[in-house]
PDB file of C-alpha atoms in Angstrom:
ATOM      1  CA  MET A1039      -9.430  -6.724  21.810  1.00 33.00           C
ATOM      2  CA  ILE A1040     -10.297  -5.012  18.541  1.00 34.00           C
ATOM      3  CA  ALA A1041     -10.708  -8.137  16.472  1.00 36.00           C
ATOM      4  CA  ALA A1042      -9.964 -11.802  16.495  1.00 33.00           C
ATOM      5  CA  PRO A1043      -6.778 -12.736  14.648  1.00 33.00           C
ATOM      6  CA  LEU A1044      -7.123 -13.765  11.036  1.00 32.00           C
ATOM      7  CA  VAL A1045      -6.207 -17.334  10.118  1.00 34.00           C
ATOM      8  CA  TRP A1046      -5.105 -18.711   6.767  1.00 33.00           C
ATOM      9  CA  ALA A1047      -7.690 -20.785   4.934  1.00 35.00           C
ATOM     10  CA  GLY A1048      -6.461 -21.644   1.461  1.00 36.00           C
ATOM     11  CA  LYS A1049      -6.270 -18.399  -0.477  1.00 40.00           C
ATOM     12  CA  ARG A1050      -8.502 -16.520   1.909  1.00 41.00           C
ATOM     13  CA  ALA A1051      -8.436 -15.347   5.476  1.00 41.00           C
ATOM     14  CA  THR A1052     -11.454 -15.957   7.662  1.00 38.00           C
ATOM     15  CA  LEU A1053     -12.452 -14.601  11.015  1.00 35.00           C
ATOM     16  CA  PRO A1054     -12.508 -17.609  13.372  1.00 38.00           C
ATOM     17  CA  PHE A1055     -15.899 -16.817  14.890  1.00 31.00           C
ATOM     18  CA  MET A1056     -17.480 -16.302  11.457  1.00 29.00           C
ATOM     19  CA  GLN A1057     -15.817 -18.975   9.332  1.00 33.00           C
ATOM     20  CA  ASP A1058     -19.093 -20.348   7.992  1.00 35.00           C
ATOM     21  CA  ALA A1059     -20.729 -16.979   7.414  1.00 31.00           C
ATOM     22  CA  PHE A1060     -17.997 -14.699   6.156  1.00 34.00           C
ATOM     23  CA  SER A1061     -14.788 -15.032   4.176  1.00 40.00           C
ATOM     24  CA  PHE A1062     -12.287 -12.246   3.738  1.00 48.00           C
ATOM     25  CA  ASP A1063     -10.262 -11.900   0.566  1.00 55.00           C
ATOM     26  CA  ASP A1064      -7.799  -9.123   1.376  1.00 64.00           C
ATOM     27  CA  THR A1065      -6.857  -8.552  -2.269  1.00 67.00           C
ATOM     28  CA  MET A1066     -10.429  -7.914  -3.349  1.00 75.00           C
ATOM     29  CA  VAL A1067     -11.186  -5.731  -0.332  1.00 79.00           C
ATOM     30  CA  ARG A1068      -8.056  -3.636  -0.875  1.00 75.00           C
ATOM     31  CA  LEU A1069      -8.909  -3.321  -4.554  1.00 79.00           C
ATOM     32  CA  GLY A1070     -12.442  -2.252  -3.674  1.00 85.00           C
ATOM     33  CA  VAL A1071     -11.251   0.353  -1.171  1.00 85.00           C
ATOM     34  CA  PHE A1072      -8.637   1.603  -3.632  1.00 85.00           C
ATOM     35  CA  ALA A1073     -11.163   1.913  -6.454  1.00 87.00           C
ATOM     36  CA  GLY A1074     -13.663   3.683  -4.226  1.00 90.00           C
ATOM     37  CA  LEU A1075     -11.144   6.228  -2.943  1.00 90.00           C
ATOM     38  CA  PHE A1076      -9.675   6.701  -6.408  1.00 89.00           C
ATOM     39  CA  VAL A1077     -13.069   7.551  -7.890  1.00 90.00           C
ATOM     40  CA  LEU A1078     -13.892   9.821  -4.937  1.00 92.00           C
ATOM     41  CA  PHE A1079     -10.680  11.843  -5.191  1.00 90.00           C
ATOM     42  CA  ALA A1080     -10.896  11.981  -8.990  1.00 89.00           C
ATOM     43  CA  LEU A1081     -14.403  13.442  -8.772  1.00 92.00           C
ATOM     44  CA  ILE A1082     -13.350  16.005  -6.165  1.00 89.00           C
ATOM     45  CA  GLU A1083     -10.431  16.978  -8.408  1.00 87.00           C
ATOM     46  CA  LEU A1084     -12.900  17.762 -11.173  1.00 86.00           C
ATOM     47  CA  LEU A1085     -15.067  19.877  -8.881  1.00 88.00           C
ATOM     48  CA  LEU A1086     -12.402  21.562  -6.744  1.00 86.00           C
ATOM     49  CA  PRO A1087      -9.055  21.566  -8.569  1.00 87.00           C
ATOM     50  CA  ARG A1088      -6.181  23.272  -6.796  1.00 88.00           C
ATOM     51  CA  ARG A1089      -4.166  24.060  -9.910  1.00 85.00           C
ATOM     52  CA  ARG A1090      -4.567  23.958 -13.662  1.00 83.00           C
ATOM     53  CA  LEU A1091      -2.979  20.943 -15.324  1.00 81.00           C
ATOM     54  CA  ILE A1092      -0.406  21.587 -18.047  1.00 83.00           C
ATOM     55  CA  ALA A1093      -0.353  18.165 -19.743  1.00 78.00           C
ATOM     56  CA  SER A1094      -3.056  16.096 -21.385  1.00 80.00           C
ATOM     57  CA  LYS A1095      -4.964  14.466 -18.556  1.00 81.00           C
ATOM     58  CA  GLY A1096      -6.089  11.528 -20.673  1.00 83.00           C
ATOM     59  CA  ARG A1097      -2.563  10.742 -21.844  1.00 89.00           C
ATOM     60  CA  ARG A1098      -1.122  11.116 -18.347  1.00 89.00           C
ATOM     61  CA  TRP A1099      -3.780   8.914 -16.801  1.00 91.00           C
ATOM     62  CA  LEU A1100      -3.228   6.252 -19.448  1.00 93.00           C
ATOM     63  CA  THR A1101       0.517   6.334 -18.768  1.00 91.00           C
ATOM     64  CA  ASN A1102       0.231   6.321 -14.981  1.00 91.00           C
ATOM     65  CA  LEU A1103      -2.415   3.614 -14.853  1.00 91.00           C
ATOM     66  CA  GLY A1104      -0.409   1.580 -17.361  1.00 93.00           C
ATOM     67  CA  ILE A1105       2.725   1.792 -15.210  1.00 91.00           C
ATOM     68  CA  SER A1106       0.740   0.742 -12.141  1.00 89.00           C
ATOM     69  CA  ALA A1107      -0.923  -2.144 -13.984  1.00 90.00           C
ATOM     70  CA  THR A1108       2.459  -3.361 -15.244  1.00 88.00           C
ATOM     71  CA  ALA A1109       3.830  -3.417 -11.700  1.00 85.00           C
ATOM     72  CA  SER A1110       0.792  -5.334 -10.455  1.00 83.00           C
ATOM     73  CA  LEU A1111       1.057  -7.889 -13.250  1.00 84.00           C
ATOM     74  CA  LEU A1112       4.754  -8.444 -12.559  1.00 80.00           C
ATOM     75  CA  LEU A1113       4.065  -9.046  -8.865  1.00 76.00           C
ATOM     76  CA  ARG A1114       1.332 -11.535  -9.741  1.00 77.00           C
ATOM     77  CA  LEU A1115       3.632 -13.272 -12.214  1.00 77.00           C
ATOM     78  CA  MET A1116       6.343 -13.594  -9.587  1.00 71.00           C
ATOM     79  CA  ALA A1117       3.754 -14.950  -7.149  1.00 67.00           C
ATOM     80  CA  ALA A1118       2.696 -17.559  -9.700  1.00 68.00           C
ATOM     81  CA  ILE A1119       6.218 -18.835 -10.390  1.00 65.00           C
ATOM     82  CA  ALA A1120       7.794 -18.322  -6.969  1.00 59.00           C
ATOM     83  CA  VAL A1121       6.215 -17.002  -3.769  1.00 59.00           C
ATOM     84  CA  PRO A1122       3.497 -14.401  -3.122  1.00 63.00           C
ATOM     85  CA  LEU A1123       5.233 -11.037  -2.859  1.00 68.00           C
ATOM     86  CA  THR A1124       2.756  -9.400  -0.533  1.00 82.00           C
ATOM     87  CA  ALA A1125       3.139  -8.098   2.976  1.00 89.00           C
ATOM     88  CA  VAL A1126      -0.114  -9.789   4.017  1.00 89.00           C
ATOM     89  CA  ALA A1127       1.202 -13.165   2.833  1.00 87.00           C
ATOM     90  CA  ALA A1128       4.357 -12.550   4.868  1.00 91.00           C
ATOM     91  CA  ALA A1129       2.210 -11.784   7.915  1.00 93.00           C
ATOM     92  CA  PHE A1130       0.328 -15.068   7.496  1.00 92.00           C
ATOM     93  CA  TYR A1131       3.633 -16.918   7.162  1.00 91.00           C
ATOM     94  CA  ALA A1132       4.980 -15.347  10.345  1.00 94.00           C
ATOM     95  CA  GLN A1133       1.748 -15.983  12.239  1.00 94.00           C
ATOM     96  CA  ASN A1134       1.462 -19.626  11.180  1.00 93.00           C
ATOM     97  CA  ASN A1135       5.082 -20.321  12.118  1.00 94.00           C
ATOM     98  CA  GLY A1136       5.204 -18.289  15.324  1.00 94.00           C
ATOM     99  CA  LEU A1137       7.801 -15.903  13.928  1.00 95.00           C
ATOM    100  CA  GLY A1138       8.371 -12.310  14.934  1.00 96.00           C
ATOM    101  CA  LEU A1139       8.307 -10.320  18.140  1.00 96.00           C
ATOM    102  CA  LEU A1140       4.573  -9.670  18.299  1.00 97.00           C
ATOM    103  CA  ASN A1141       3.787 -13.367  17.822  1.00 96.00           C
ATOM    104  CA  THR A1142       5.727 -14.211  20.980  1.00 95.00           C
ATOM    105  CA  VAL A1143       4.110 -11.784  23.417  1.00 95.00           C
ATOM    106  CA  ASP A1144       0.717 -12.065  25.071  1.00 94.00           C
ATOM    107  CA  TRP A1145      -0.455  -8.502  24.572  1.00 94.00           C
ATOM    108  CA  PRO A1146      -3.927  -7.266  23.628  1.00 95.00           C
ATOM    109  CA  ASP A1147      -4.528  -7.330  19.893  1.00 95.00           C
ATOM    110  CA  TRP A1148      -5.172  -3.590  19.704  1.00 95.00           C
ATOM    111  CA  ILE A1149      -1.748  -2.828  21.189  1.00 96.00           C
ATOM    112  CA  LYS A1150      -0.006  -5.160  18.746  1.00 97.00           C
ATOM    113  CA  ILE A1151      -1.912  -3.638  15.828  1.00 96.00           C
ATOM    114  CA  LEU A1152      -0.980  -0.119  16.939  1.00 97.00           C
ATOM    115  CA  ILE A1153       2.689  -1.076  17.287  1.00 98.00           C
ATOM    116  CA  ALA A1154       2.651  -2.694  13.848  1.00 97.00           C
ATOM    117  CA  LEU A1155       1.100   0.392  12.243  1.00 97.00           C
ATOM    118  CA  VAL A1156       3.722   2.688  13.777  1.00 98.00           C
ATOM    119  CA  VAL A1157       6.672   0.445  12.879  1.00 98.00           C
ATOM    120  CA  LEU A1158       5.459  -0.087   9.315  1.00 97.00           C
ATOM    121  CA  ASP A1159       4.945   3.646   8.884  1.00 97.00           C
ATOM    122  CA  LEU A1160       8.510   4.278  10.061  1.00 98.00           C
ATOM    123  CA  ALA A1161       9.730   1.594   7.653  1.00 97.00           C
ATOM    124  CA  ILE A1162       8.013   3.276   4.706  1.00 97.00           C
ATOM    125  CA  TRP A1163       9.423   6.647   5.792  1.00 97.00           C
ATOM    126  CA  ALA A1164      12.922   5.118   5.842  1.00 97.00           C
ATOM    127  CA  GLN A1165      12.344   3.592   2.418  1.00 97.00           C
ATOM    128  CA  HIS A1166      11.217   6.923   0.990  1.00 97.00           C
ATOM    129  CA  LEU A1167      14.235   8.673   2.486  1.00 97.00           C
ATOM    130  CA  ALA A1168      16.542   6.047   0.992  1.00 97.00           C
ATOM    131  CA  SER A1169      14.897   6.449  -2.413  1.00 97.00           C
ATOM    132  CA  HIS A1170      15.962  10.105  -2.392  1.00 97.00           C
ATOM    133  CA  LYS A1171      19.448   9.581  -0.949  1.00 97.00           C
ATOM    134  CA  ILE A1172      20.762   6.431  -2.665  1.00 97.00           C
ATOM    135  CA  PRO A1173      21.524   7.079  -6.364  1.00 96.00           C
ATOM    136  CA  VAL A1174      20.373   3.715  -7.749  1.00 96.00           C
ATOM    137  CA  LEU A1175      17.105   3.931  -5.826  1.00 96.00           C
ATOM    138  CA  TRP A1176      16.644   7.548  -6.873  1.00 97.00           C
ATOM    139  CA  ARG A1177      16.897   6.541 -10.536  1.00 96.00           C
ATOM    140  CA  LEU A1178      13.935   4.233  -9.986  1.00 95.00           C
ATOM    141  CA  HIS A1179      12.039   6.749  -7.865  1.00 96.00           C
ATOM    142  CA  GLN A1180      12.409   9.412 -10.544  1.00 95.00           C
ATOM    143  CA  VAL A1181       9.604   7.695 -12.452  1.00 95.00           C
ATOM    144  CA  HIS A1182       7.279   8.959  -9.724  1.00 95.00           C
ATOM    145  CA  HIS A1183       8.681  12.489  -9.774  1.00 94.00           C
ATOM    146  CA  ALA A1184       8.777  12.700 -13.573  1.00 91.00           C
ATOM    147  CA  ASP A1185       5.018  13.196 -13.777  1.00 90.00           C
ATOM    148  CA  ARG A1186       4.420  16.576 -15.419  1.00 89.00           C
ATOM    149  CA  ASP A1187       1.381  17.227 -13.243  1.00 88.00           C
ATOM    150  CA  ILE A1188       0.366  15.977  -9.821  1.00 89.00           C
ATOM    151  CA  ASP A1189      -2.994  14.386  -9.223  1.00 90.00           C
ATOM    152  CA  VAL A1190      -4.498  11.213  -7.799  1.00 92.00           C
ATOM    153  CA  THR A1191      -2.831   9.022 -10.453  1.00 92.00           C
ATOM    154  CA  THR A1192       0.620  10.263  -9.427  1.00 92.00           C
ATOM    155  CA  ALA A1193       0.160   8.291  -6.207  1.00 92.00           C
ATOM    156  CA  ILE A1194       0.356   5.027  -8.149  1.00 91.00           C
ATOM    157  CA  ARG A1195       3.033   6.044 -10.668  1.00 93.00           C
ATOM    158  CA  PHE A1196       6.067   4.030  -9.567  1.00 94.00           C
ATOM    159  CA  HIS A1197       8.643   1.987 -11.437  1.00 93.00           C
ATOM    160  CA  PRO A1198       7.709  -1.726 -11.294  1.00 91.00           C
ATOM    161  CA  VAL A1199      11.132  -2.555  -9.839  1.00 92.00           C
ATOM    162  CA  GLU A1200      10.603   0.006  -7.079  1.00 94.00           C
ATOM    163  CA  ILE A1201       7.219  -1.555  -6.305  1.00 90.00           C
ATOM    164  CA  GLY A1202       8.854  -4.974  -6.040  1.00 88.00           C
ATOM    165  CA  LEU A1203      11.652  -3.685  -3.818  1.00 92.00           C
ATOM    166  CA  SER A1204       9.132  -1.875  -1.640  1.00 93.00           C
ATOM    167  CA  MET A1205       7.135  -5.059  -1.168  1.00 90.00           C
ATOM    168  CA  LEU A1206      10.276  -7.029  -0.294  1.00 91.00           C
ATOM    169  CA  TRP A1207      11.203  -4.337   2.238  1.00 95.00           C
ATOM    170  CA  LYS A1208       7.769  -4.510   3.862  1.00 95.00           C
ATOM    171  CA  MET A1209       8.000  -8.296   4.012  1.00 93.00           C
ATOM    172  CA  ALA A1210      11.446  -8.010   5.604  1.00 95.00           C
ATOM    173  CA  VAL A1211       9.915  -5.814   8.306  1.00 97.00           C
ATOM    174  CA  VAL A1212       6.654  -7.739   8.774  1.00 97.00           C
ATOM    175  CA  ILE A1213       8.202 -11.153   9.488  1.00 96.00           C
ATOM    176  CA  PRO A1214      10.654 -10.217  12.292  1.00 97.00           C
ATOM    177  CA  LEU A1215       8.094  -7.820  13.716  1.00 97.00           C
ATOM    178  CA  GLY A1216       5.384 -10.478  13.690  1.00 96.00           C
ATOM    179  CA  ALA A1217       2.722  -8.042  12.504  1.00 96.00           C
ATOM    180  CA  SER A1218      -0.676  -9.689  12.187  1.00 95.00           C
ATOM    181  CA  PRO A1219      -2.363 -10.026   8.782  1.00 93.00           C
ATOM    182  CA  LEU A1220      -5.101  -7.683   9.988  1.00 93.00           C
ATOM    183  CA  ALA A1221      -2.568  -5.021  11.000  1.00 95.00           C
ATOM    184  CA  VAL A1222      -0.760  -5.280   7.665  1.00 94.00           C
ATOM    185  CA  PHE A1223      -4.038  -5.133   5.764  1.00 92.00           C
ATOM    186  CA  LEU A1224      -5.083  -2.001   7.661  1.00 93.00           C
ATOM    187  CA  PHE A1225      -1.690  -0.426   7.034  1.00 95.00           C
ATOM    188  CA  GLU A1226      -1.867  -1.096   3.295  1.00 91.00           C
ATOM    189  CA  VAL A1227      -5.345   0.439   3.089  1.00 91.00           C
ATOM    190  CA  ILE A1228      -4.327   3.506   5.116  1.00 93.00           C
ATOM    191  CA  LEU A1229      -1.091   3.914   3.142  1.00 93.00           C
ATOM    192  CA  ASN A1230      -2.859   3.785  -0.220  1.00 90.00           C
ATOM    193  CA  GLY A1231      -5.608   6.131   0.922  1.00 91.00           C
ATOM    194  CA  CYS A1232      -3.181   8.698   2.321  1.00 93.00           C
ATOM    195  CA  ALA A1233      -0.997   8.532  -0.793  1.00 93.00           C
ATOM    196  CA  MET A1234      -3.942   9.259  -3.069  1.00 92.00           C
ATOM    197  CA  PHE A1235      -5.174  12.089  -0.842  1.00 92.00           C
ATOM    198  CA  ASN A1236      -1.707  13.667  -0.578  1.00 91.00           C
ATOM    199  CA  HIS A1237      -1.221  13.678  -4.351  1.00 92.00           C
ATOM    200  CA  ALA A1238      -4.772  14.568  -5.351  1.00 90.00           C
ATOM    201  CA  ASN A1239      -5.203  17.906  -7.109  1.00 87.00           C
ATOM    202  CA  ILE A1240      -7.788  19.139  -4.623  1.00 88.00           C
ATOM    203  CA  GLY A1241      -8.162  22.724  -3.487  1.00 85.00           C
ATOM    204  CA  LEU A1242      -8.776  22.541   0.254  1.00 80.00           C
ATOM    205  CA  PRO A1243     -10.365  25.507   2.040  1.00 78.00           C
ATOM    206  CA  ARG A1244      -7.926  27.733   3.911  1.00 75.00           C
TER     207      ARG A1244
END
């Protein structure tokens, strides 16, 4: 097995065999990974830009980061007055209540994690396709495509409502699937990292 399953302990998840020595706050870890990758790609953009930007970078970054911060604040507000709108929280809920396919089968953890990663990736692909095909979703998704330039900040430029709907969609997939908190955490990290890399204005060697 790759890793022991995570268990809920208040607001944190802890690895069972290291409960006294190590605590795992998925929000802080994801934020740390995001910040690290963001800075890395931003620096590479400065050194190896693929194309010349046409709009003010400072103004664009302020706008894009502001949109992202607004979405994050709204999700936290909803979590404070209702329920946590995070896929990891949904995974903990499913795990603690024995819900979902993968919580009912006795398979090795690495197989269940791999299945969860593939299914969640397909779910995000379906969501992205729907955002281009369904008019009301496209109106929200246009905020992402309205960026005058494309760089690492474009990866986080999404309408707050679209962010909320995306999180609800992931939760709707995570619970019946029974994806583990660890699998969902890994997926979120990989998804964010790939999104920033794909949008980064980096000139790769040919």
